CSV table of C-alpha atoms and ligand atoms in Angstrom, one decimal:
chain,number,residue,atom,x,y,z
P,268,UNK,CA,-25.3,185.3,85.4
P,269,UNK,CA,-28.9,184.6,84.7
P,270,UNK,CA,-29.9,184.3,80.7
P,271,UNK,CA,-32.8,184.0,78.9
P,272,UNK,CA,-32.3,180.0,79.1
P,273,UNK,CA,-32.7,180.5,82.7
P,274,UNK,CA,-36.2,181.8,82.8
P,275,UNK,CA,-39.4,179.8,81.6
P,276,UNK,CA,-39.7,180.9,78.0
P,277,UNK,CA,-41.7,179.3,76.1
P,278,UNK,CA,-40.0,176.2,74.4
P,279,UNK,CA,-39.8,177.4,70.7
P,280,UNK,CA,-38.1,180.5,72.1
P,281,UNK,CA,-35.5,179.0,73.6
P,282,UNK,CA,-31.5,179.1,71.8
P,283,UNK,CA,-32.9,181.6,69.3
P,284,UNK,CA,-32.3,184.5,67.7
P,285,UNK,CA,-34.0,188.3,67.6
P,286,UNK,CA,-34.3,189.7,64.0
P,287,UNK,CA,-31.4,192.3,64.1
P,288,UNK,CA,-29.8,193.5,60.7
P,289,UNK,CA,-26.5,195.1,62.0
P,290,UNK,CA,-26.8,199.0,63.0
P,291,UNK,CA,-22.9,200.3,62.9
P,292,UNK,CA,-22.2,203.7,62.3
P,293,UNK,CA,-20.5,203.8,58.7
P,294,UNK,CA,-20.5,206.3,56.2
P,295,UNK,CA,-22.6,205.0,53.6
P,296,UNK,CA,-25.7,202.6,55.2
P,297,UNK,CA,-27.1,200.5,52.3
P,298,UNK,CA,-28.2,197.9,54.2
P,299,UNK,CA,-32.3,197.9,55.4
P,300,UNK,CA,-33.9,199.3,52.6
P,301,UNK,CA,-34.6,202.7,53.7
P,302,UNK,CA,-35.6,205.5,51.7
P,303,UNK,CA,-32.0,207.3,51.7
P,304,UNK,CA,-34.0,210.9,51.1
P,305,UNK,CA,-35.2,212.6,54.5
P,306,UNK,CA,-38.7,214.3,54.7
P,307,UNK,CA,-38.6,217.5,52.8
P,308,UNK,CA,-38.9,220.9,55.1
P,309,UNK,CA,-42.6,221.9,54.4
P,310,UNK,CA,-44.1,218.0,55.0
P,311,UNK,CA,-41.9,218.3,58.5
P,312,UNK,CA,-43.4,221.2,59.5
P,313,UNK,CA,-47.3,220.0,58.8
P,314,UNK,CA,-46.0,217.0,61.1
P,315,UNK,CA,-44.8,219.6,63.7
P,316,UNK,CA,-48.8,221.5,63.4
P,317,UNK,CA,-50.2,218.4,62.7
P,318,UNK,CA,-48.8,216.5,66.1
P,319,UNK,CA,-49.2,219.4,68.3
P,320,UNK,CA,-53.0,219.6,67.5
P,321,UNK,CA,-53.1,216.0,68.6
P,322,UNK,CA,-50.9,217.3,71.9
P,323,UNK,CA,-53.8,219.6,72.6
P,324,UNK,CA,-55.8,215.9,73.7
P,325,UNK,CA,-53.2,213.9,74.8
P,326,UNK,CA,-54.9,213.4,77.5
P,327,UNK,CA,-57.6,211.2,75.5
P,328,UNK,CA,-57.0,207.8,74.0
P,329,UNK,CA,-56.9,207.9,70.2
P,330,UNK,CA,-59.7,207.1,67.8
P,331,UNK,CA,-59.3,203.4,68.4
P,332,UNK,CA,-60.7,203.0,64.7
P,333,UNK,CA,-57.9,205.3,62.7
P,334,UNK,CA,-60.8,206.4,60.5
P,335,UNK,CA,-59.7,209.3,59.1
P,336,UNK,CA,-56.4,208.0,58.6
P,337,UNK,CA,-57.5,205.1,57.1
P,338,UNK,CA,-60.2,207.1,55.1
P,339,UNK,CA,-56.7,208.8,53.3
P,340,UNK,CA,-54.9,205.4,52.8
P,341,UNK,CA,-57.9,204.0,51.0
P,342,UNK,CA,-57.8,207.2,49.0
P,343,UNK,CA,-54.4,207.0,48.4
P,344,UNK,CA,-54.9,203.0,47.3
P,345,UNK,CA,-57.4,203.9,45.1
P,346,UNK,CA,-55.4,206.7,43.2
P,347,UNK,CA,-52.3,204.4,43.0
P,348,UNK,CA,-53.7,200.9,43.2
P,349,UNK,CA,-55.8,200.2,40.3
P,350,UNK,CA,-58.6,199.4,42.1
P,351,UNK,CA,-61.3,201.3,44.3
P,352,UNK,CA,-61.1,200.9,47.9
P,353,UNK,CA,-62.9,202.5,50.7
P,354,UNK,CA,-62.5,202.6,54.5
P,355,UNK,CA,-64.2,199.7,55.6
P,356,UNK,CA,-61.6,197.3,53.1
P,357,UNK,CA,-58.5,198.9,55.0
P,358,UNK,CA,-56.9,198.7,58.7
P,359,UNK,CA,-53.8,200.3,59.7
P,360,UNK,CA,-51.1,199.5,62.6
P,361,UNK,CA,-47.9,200.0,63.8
P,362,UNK,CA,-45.7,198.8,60.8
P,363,UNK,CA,-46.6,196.5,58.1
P,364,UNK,CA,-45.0,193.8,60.3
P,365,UNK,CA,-47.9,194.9,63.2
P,366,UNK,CA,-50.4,194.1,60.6
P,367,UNK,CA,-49.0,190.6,59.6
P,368,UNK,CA,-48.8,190.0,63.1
P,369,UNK,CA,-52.5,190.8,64.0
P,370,UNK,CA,-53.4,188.5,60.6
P,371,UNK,CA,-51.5,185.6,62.2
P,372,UNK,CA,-52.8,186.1,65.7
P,373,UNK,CA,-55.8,186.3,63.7
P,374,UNK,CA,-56.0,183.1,61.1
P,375,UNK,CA,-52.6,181.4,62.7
P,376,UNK,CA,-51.8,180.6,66.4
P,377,UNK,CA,-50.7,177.3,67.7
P,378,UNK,CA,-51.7,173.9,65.6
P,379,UNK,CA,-51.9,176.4,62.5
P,380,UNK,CA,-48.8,176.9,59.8
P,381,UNK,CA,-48.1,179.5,57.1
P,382,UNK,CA,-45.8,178.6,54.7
P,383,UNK,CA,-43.4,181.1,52.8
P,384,UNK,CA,-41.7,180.6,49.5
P,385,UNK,CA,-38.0,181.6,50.7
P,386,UNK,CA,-35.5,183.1,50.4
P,387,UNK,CA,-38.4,185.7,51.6
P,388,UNK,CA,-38.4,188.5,54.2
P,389,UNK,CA,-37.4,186.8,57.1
P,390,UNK,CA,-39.6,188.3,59.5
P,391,UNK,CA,-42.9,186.3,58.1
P,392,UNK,CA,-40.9,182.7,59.7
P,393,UNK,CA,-40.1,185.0,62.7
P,394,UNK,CA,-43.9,186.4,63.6
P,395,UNK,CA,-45.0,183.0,62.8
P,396,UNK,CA,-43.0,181.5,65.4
P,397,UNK,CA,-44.0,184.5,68.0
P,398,UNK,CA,-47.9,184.0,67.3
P,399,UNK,CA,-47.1,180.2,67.6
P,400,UNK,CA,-48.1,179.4,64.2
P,401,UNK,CA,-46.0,176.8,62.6
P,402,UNK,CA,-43.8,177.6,59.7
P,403,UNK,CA,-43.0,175.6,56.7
P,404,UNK,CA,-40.4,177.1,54.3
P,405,UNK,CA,-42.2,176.7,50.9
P,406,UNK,CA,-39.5,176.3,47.6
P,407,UNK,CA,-38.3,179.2,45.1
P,408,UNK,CA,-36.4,178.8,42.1
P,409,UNK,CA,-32.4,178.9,41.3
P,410,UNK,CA,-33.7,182.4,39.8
P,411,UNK,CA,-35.3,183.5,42.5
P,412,UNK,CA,-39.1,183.4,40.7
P,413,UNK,CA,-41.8,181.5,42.2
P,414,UNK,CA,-42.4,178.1,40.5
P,415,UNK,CA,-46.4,178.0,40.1
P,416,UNK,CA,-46.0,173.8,40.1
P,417,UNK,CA,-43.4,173.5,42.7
P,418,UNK,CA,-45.2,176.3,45.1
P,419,UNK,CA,-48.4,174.7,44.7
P,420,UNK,CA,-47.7,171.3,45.4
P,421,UNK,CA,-46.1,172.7,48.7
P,422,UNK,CA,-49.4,174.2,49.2
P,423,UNK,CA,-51.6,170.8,48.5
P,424,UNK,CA,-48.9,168.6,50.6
P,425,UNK,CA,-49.0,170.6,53.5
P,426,UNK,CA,-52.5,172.8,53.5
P,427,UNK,CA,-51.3,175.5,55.4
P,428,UNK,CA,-53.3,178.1,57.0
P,429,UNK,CA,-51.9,181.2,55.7
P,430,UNK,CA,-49.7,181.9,52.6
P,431,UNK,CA,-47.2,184.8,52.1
P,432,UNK,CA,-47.2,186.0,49.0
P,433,UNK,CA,-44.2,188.7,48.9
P,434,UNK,CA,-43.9,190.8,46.0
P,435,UNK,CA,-41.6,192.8,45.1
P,436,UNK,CA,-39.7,189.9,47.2
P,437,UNK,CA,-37.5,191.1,49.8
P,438,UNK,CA,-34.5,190.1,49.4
P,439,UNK,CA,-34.3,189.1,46.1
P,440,UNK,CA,-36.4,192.1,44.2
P,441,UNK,CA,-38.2,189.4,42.5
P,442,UNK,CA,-41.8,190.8,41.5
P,443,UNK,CA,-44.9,188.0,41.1
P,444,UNK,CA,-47.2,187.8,38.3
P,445,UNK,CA,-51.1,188.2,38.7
P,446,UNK,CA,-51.2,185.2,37.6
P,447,UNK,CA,-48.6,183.2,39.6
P,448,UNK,CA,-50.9,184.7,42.7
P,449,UNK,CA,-54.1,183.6,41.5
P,450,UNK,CA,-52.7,180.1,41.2
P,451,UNK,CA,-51.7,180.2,44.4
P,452,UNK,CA,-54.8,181.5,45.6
P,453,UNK,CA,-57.2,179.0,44.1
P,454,UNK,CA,-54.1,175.9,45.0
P,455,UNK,CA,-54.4,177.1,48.6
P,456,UNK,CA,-58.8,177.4,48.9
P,457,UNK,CA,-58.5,173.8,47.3
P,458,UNK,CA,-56.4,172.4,50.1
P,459,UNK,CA,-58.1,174.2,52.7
P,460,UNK,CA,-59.9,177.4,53.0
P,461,UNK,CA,-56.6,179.7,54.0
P,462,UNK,CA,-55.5,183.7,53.9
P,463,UNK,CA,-53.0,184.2,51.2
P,464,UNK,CA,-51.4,187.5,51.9
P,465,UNK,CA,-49.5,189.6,49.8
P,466,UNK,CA,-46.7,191.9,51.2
P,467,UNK,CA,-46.4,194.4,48.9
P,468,UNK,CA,-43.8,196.6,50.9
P,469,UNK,CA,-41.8,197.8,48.3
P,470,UNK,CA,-44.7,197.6,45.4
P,471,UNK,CA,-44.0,201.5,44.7
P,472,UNK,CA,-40.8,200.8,42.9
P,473,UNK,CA,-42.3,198.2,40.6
P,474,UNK,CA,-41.8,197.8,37.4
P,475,UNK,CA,-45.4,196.0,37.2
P,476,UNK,CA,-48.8,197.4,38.6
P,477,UNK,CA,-50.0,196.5,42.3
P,478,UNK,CA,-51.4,193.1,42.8
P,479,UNK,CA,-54.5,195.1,45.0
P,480,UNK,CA,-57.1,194.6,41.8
P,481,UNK,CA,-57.0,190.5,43.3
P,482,UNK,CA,-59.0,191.4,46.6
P,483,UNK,CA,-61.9,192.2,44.4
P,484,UNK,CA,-64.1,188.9,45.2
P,485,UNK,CA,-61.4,187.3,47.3
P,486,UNK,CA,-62.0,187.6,50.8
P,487,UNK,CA,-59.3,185.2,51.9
P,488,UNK,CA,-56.7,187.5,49.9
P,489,UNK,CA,-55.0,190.1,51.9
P,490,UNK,CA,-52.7,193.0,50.5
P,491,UNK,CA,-50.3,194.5,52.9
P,492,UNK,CA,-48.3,197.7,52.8
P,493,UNK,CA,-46.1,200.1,54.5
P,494,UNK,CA,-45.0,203.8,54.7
P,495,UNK,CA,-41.2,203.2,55.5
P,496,UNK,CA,-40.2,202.6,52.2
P,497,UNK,CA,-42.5,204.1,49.7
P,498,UNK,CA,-43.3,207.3,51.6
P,499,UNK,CA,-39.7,207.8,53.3
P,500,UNK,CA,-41.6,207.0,56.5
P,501,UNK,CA,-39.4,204.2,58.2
P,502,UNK,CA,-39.3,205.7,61.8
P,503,UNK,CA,-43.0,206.5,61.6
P,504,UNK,CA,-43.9,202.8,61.9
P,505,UNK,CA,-47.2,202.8,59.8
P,506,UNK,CA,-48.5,199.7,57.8
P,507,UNK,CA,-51.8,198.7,56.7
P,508,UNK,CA,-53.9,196.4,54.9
P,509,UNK,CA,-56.5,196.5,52.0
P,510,UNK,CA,-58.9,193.3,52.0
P,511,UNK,CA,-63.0,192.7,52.3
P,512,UNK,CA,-64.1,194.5,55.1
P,513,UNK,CA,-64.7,190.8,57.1
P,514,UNK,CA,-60.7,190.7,57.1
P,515,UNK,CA,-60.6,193.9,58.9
P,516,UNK,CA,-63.6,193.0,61.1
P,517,UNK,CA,-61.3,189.9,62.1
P,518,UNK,CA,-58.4,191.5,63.3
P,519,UNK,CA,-60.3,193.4,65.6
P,520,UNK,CA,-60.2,190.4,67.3
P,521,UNK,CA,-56.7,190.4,68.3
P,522,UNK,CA,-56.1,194.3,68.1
P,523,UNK,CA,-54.8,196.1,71.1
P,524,UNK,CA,-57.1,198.8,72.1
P,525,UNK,CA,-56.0,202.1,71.1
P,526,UNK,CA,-52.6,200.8,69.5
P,527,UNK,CA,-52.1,203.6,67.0
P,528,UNK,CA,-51.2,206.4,69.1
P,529,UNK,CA,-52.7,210.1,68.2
P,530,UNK,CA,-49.1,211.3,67.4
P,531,UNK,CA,-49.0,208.1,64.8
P,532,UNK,CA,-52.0,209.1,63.2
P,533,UNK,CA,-51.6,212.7,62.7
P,534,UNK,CA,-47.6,212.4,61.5
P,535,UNK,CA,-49.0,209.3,58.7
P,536,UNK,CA,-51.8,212.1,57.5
P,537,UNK,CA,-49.1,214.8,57.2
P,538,UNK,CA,-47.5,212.4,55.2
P,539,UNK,CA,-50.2,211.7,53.3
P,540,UNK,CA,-51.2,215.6,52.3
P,541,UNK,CA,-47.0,215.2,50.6
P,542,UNK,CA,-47.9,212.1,48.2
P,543,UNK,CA,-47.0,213.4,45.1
P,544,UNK,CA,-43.7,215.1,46.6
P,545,UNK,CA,-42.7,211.6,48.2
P,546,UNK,CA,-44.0,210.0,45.0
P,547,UNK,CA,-41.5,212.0,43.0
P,548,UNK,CA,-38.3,210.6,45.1
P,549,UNK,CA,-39.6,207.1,44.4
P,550,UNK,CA,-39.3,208.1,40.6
P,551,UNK,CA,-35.8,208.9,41.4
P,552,UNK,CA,-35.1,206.0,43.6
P,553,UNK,CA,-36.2,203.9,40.7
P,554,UNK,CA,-33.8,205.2,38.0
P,555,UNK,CA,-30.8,204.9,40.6
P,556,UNK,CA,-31.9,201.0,41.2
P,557,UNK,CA,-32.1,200.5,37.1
P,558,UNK,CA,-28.8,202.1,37.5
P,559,UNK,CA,-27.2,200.1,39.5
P,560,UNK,CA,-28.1,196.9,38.4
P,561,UNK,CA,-26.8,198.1,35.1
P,562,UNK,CA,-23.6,199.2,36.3
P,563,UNK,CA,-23.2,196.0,38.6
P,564,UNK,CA,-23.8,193.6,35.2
P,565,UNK,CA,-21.4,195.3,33.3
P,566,UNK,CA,-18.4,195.6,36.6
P,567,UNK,CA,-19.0,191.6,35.8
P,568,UNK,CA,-21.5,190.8,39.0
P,569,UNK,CA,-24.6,188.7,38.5
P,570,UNK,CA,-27.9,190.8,39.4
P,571,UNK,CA,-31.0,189.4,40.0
P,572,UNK,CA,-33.6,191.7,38.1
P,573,UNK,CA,-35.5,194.0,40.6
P,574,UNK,CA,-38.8,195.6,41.4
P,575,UNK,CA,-37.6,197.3,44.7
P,576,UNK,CA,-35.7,199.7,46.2
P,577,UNK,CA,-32.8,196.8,46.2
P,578,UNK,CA,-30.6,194.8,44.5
P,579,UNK,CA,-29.5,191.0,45.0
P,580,UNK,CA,-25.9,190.9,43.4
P,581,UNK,CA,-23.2,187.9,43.7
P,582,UNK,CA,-21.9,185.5,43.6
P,583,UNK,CA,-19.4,185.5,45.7
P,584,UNK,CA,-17.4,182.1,47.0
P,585,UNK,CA,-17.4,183.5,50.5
P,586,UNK,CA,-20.3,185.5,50.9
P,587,UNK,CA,-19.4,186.9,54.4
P,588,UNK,CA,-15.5,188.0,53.8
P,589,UNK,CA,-17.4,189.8,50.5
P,590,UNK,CA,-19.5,191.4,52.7
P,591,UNK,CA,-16.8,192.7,55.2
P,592,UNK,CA,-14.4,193.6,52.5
P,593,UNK,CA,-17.2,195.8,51.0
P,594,UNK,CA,-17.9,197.6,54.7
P,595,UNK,CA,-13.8,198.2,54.9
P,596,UNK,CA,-14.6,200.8,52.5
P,597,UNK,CA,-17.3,202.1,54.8
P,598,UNK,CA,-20.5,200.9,53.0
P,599,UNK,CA,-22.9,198.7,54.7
P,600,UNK,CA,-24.5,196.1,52.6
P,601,UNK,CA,-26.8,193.4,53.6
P,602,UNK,CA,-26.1,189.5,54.0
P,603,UNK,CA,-29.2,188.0,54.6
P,604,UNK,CA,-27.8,184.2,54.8
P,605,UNK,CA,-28.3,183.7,50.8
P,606,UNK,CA,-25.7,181.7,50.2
P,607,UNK,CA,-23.3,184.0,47.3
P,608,UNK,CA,-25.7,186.6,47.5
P,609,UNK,CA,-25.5,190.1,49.1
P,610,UNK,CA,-28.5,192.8,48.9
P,611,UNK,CA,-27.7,197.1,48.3
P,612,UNK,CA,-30.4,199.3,49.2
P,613,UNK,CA,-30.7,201.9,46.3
P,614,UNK,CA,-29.3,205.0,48.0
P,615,UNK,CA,-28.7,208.6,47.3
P,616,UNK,CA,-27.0,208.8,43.8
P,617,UNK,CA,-23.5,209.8,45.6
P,618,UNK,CA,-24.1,206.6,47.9
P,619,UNK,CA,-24.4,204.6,45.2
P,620,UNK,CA,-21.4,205.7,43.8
P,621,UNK,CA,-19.2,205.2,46.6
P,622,UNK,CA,-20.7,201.6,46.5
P,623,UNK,CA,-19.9,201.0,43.0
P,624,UNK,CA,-16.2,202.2,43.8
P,625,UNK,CA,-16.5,200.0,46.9
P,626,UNK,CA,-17.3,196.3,44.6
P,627,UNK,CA,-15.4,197.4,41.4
P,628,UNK,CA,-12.5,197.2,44.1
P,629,UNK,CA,-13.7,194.2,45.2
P,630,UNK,CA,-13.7,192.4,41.7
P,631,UNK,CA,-10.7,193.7,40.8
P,632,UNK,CA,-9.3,192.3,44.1
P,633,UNK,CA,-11.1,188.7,43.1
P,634,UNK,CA,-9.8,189.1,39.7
P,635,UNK,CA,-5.8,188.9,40.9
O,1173,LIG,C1,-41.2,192.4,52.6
O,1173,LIG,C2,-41.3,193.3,53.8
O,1173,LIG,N1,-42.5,193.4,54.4
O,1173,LIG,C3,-42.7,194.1,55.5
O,1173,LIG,C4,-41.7,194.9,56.0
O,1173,LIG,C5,-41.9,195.6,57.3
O,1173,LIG,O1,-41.9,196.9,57.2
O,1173,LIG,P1,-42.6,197.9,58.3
O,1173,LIG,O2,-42.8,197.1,59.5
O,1173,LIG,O3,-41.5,198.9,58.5
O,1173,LIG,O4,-43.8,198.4,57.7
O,1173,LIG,C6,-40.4,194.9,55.4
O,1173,LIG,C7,-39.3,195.7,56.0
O,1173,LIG,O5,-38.2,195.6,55.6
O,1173,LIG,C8,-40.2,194.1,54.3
O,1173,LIG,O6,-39.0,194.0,53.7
């Protein structure tokens, strides 16, 4: 039978892996950091009048520039941000991973690396290797913090052309410091003039205000964000950017024309009008993740301390048979190949009950 190893893929393609966190049907899914709380009844109908306005001119490509939608994100960066932001400083896509893919096609691409301080969201290694961009896995500490010294020496040694930033870090919650960023920043002009971007996916459920403030007289710093965590809106697939207007100017560059379909844009401005609303689950969200890294200390697990809609909780000797022991009581966790270390999405508060039965089980069952 033919397989992929039989057709002329490109070399660095061949004997590896698509990103694919398991999707099995189990009662409680914990496991890919999704909002657990659906869209509430009067936000779904606005998408329902919203969309079928845009039906009426189906028949026309979309506004290839998004600007009203992007007009409401850089309102809605600017109410929540800290930091004024107008049109021009934001770009929008499918996803936040459509946007870090146009800024690689854009400042990456083939004889060009980005470097990553990991454990970090995997996809970053995995868009750098689809763009061709070479990717050097840059170090973090035994806590999980970015070590300012130790990151930027990576960054002097190898001078790579982009730097990911991740914060709140997926998976590990961790959240960086201004400062940390801003050492980074000026350690990565000094090797060589290169993008530092800043994936700030889950930055609504920080403990600690946005790192957007930093663009201001940075051109080569990039902040990236999403609407599938924050704003419940996973299966919308909207991301976008806030940097100087020459960064969005760039991606132009690489942009497919008309990539953000009319349906895309009218749902994400629905979903805009409901910020407050969405807002107000993220409050909840928030207490249930403080919750649970409380109630996993005192069951006995280590927690590393988070700033997302997650928790990193271990260690277990054999991370895997943890993991599968934990779904035999039909809850979906997460192992993302940290060696001890298994990641719960904050769900609904009876979902994160049935996970704290499901390892209070499990420890008991380590205890004997
Ligand atoms: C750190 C981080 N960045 C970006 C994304 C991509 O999100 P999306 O493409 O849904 O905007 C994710 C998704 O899990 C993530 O964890």
């Amino acid at each position: 039978m033919t397989g992929i190893d039989d057709l002329p893929v490109r070399d660095e393609l061949r004997g590896k892996s698509p990103y694919g966190a398991p999707q099995l049907d189990v009662p409680v899914q914990l496991n890919t950091n999704e909002n657990p709380y659906p869209l509430p009844e009067p936000l779904v109908a606005r998408i329902a009048e919203r969309v079928a306005e845009a039906a009426r001119t189906l028949n026309r490509y979309p506004d290839r520039d998004a600007v009203e939608l992007r007009t409401e994100l850089a309102r809605y960066l600017t109410r929540t941000g800290g930091h004024p932001v107008a049109v021009e400083n934001v770009w929008a896509a499918n996803g936040s991973n459509e946007v870090l893919q146009q800024l690689l096609q854009t400042f990456g691409g083939p004889g060009r690396t980005a470097i990553g301080f990991e454990p970090s969201y995997s996809m970053h290694a995995l868009i750098a290797r689809g763009t061709g961009t070479g990717w050097i896995s840059g170090p973090r500490s035994e806590d999980f913090t970015i070590d300012v010294a130790a990151a930027a020496a990576a960054i002097a040694e190898n001078r790579p052309d982009v730097v990911f930033i991740t914060s709140p870090n997926n998976p590990t919650g961790t959240a960086v410091a201004a400062d940390t960023v801003l050492a980074l920043y000026e350690a990565a002009q000094a090797a060589k003039p290169s993008m530092v971007v800043v994936d700030e996916a889950y930055v609504e459920f920080s403990h600690r205000d946005s790192l957007l403030p930093l663009i201001e007289g940075r051109p080569n710093l990039v902040v990236s964000r999403t609407m599938s965590k924050a704003f419940g809106a996973a299966g919308l697939r909207l991301g976008y950017l806030a940097a100087h207007p020459a960064v969005v100017d760039a991606v132009q560059l690489v942009r497919l024309p008309y990539h953000l379909s009319a349906v895309t844009q009218a749902t994400a401005l629905a979903a805009l009008e409901h910020t407050d609303t969405l807002l107000g689950y993220v409050e909840q969200l928030k207490a249930e993740r403080d919750r649970l890294v409380t109630e996993l200390r005192g069951i006995g697990y280590e927690v590393t301390d988070s700033d997302a809609n997650f928790v990193q909780f271990g260690k277990f000797p054999d991370t895997h048979a943890a993991w599968r022991r934990i779904l035999d009581r039909g809850v979906l966790v997460r192992d993302n190949g940290v060696p001890g270390w298994l990641r719960v999405t904050a769900g609904t508060p009876e979902e994160n009950d049935a996970f704290l039965d499901a390892v209070r089980e499990l420890m008991k069952e380590q205890e004997r």
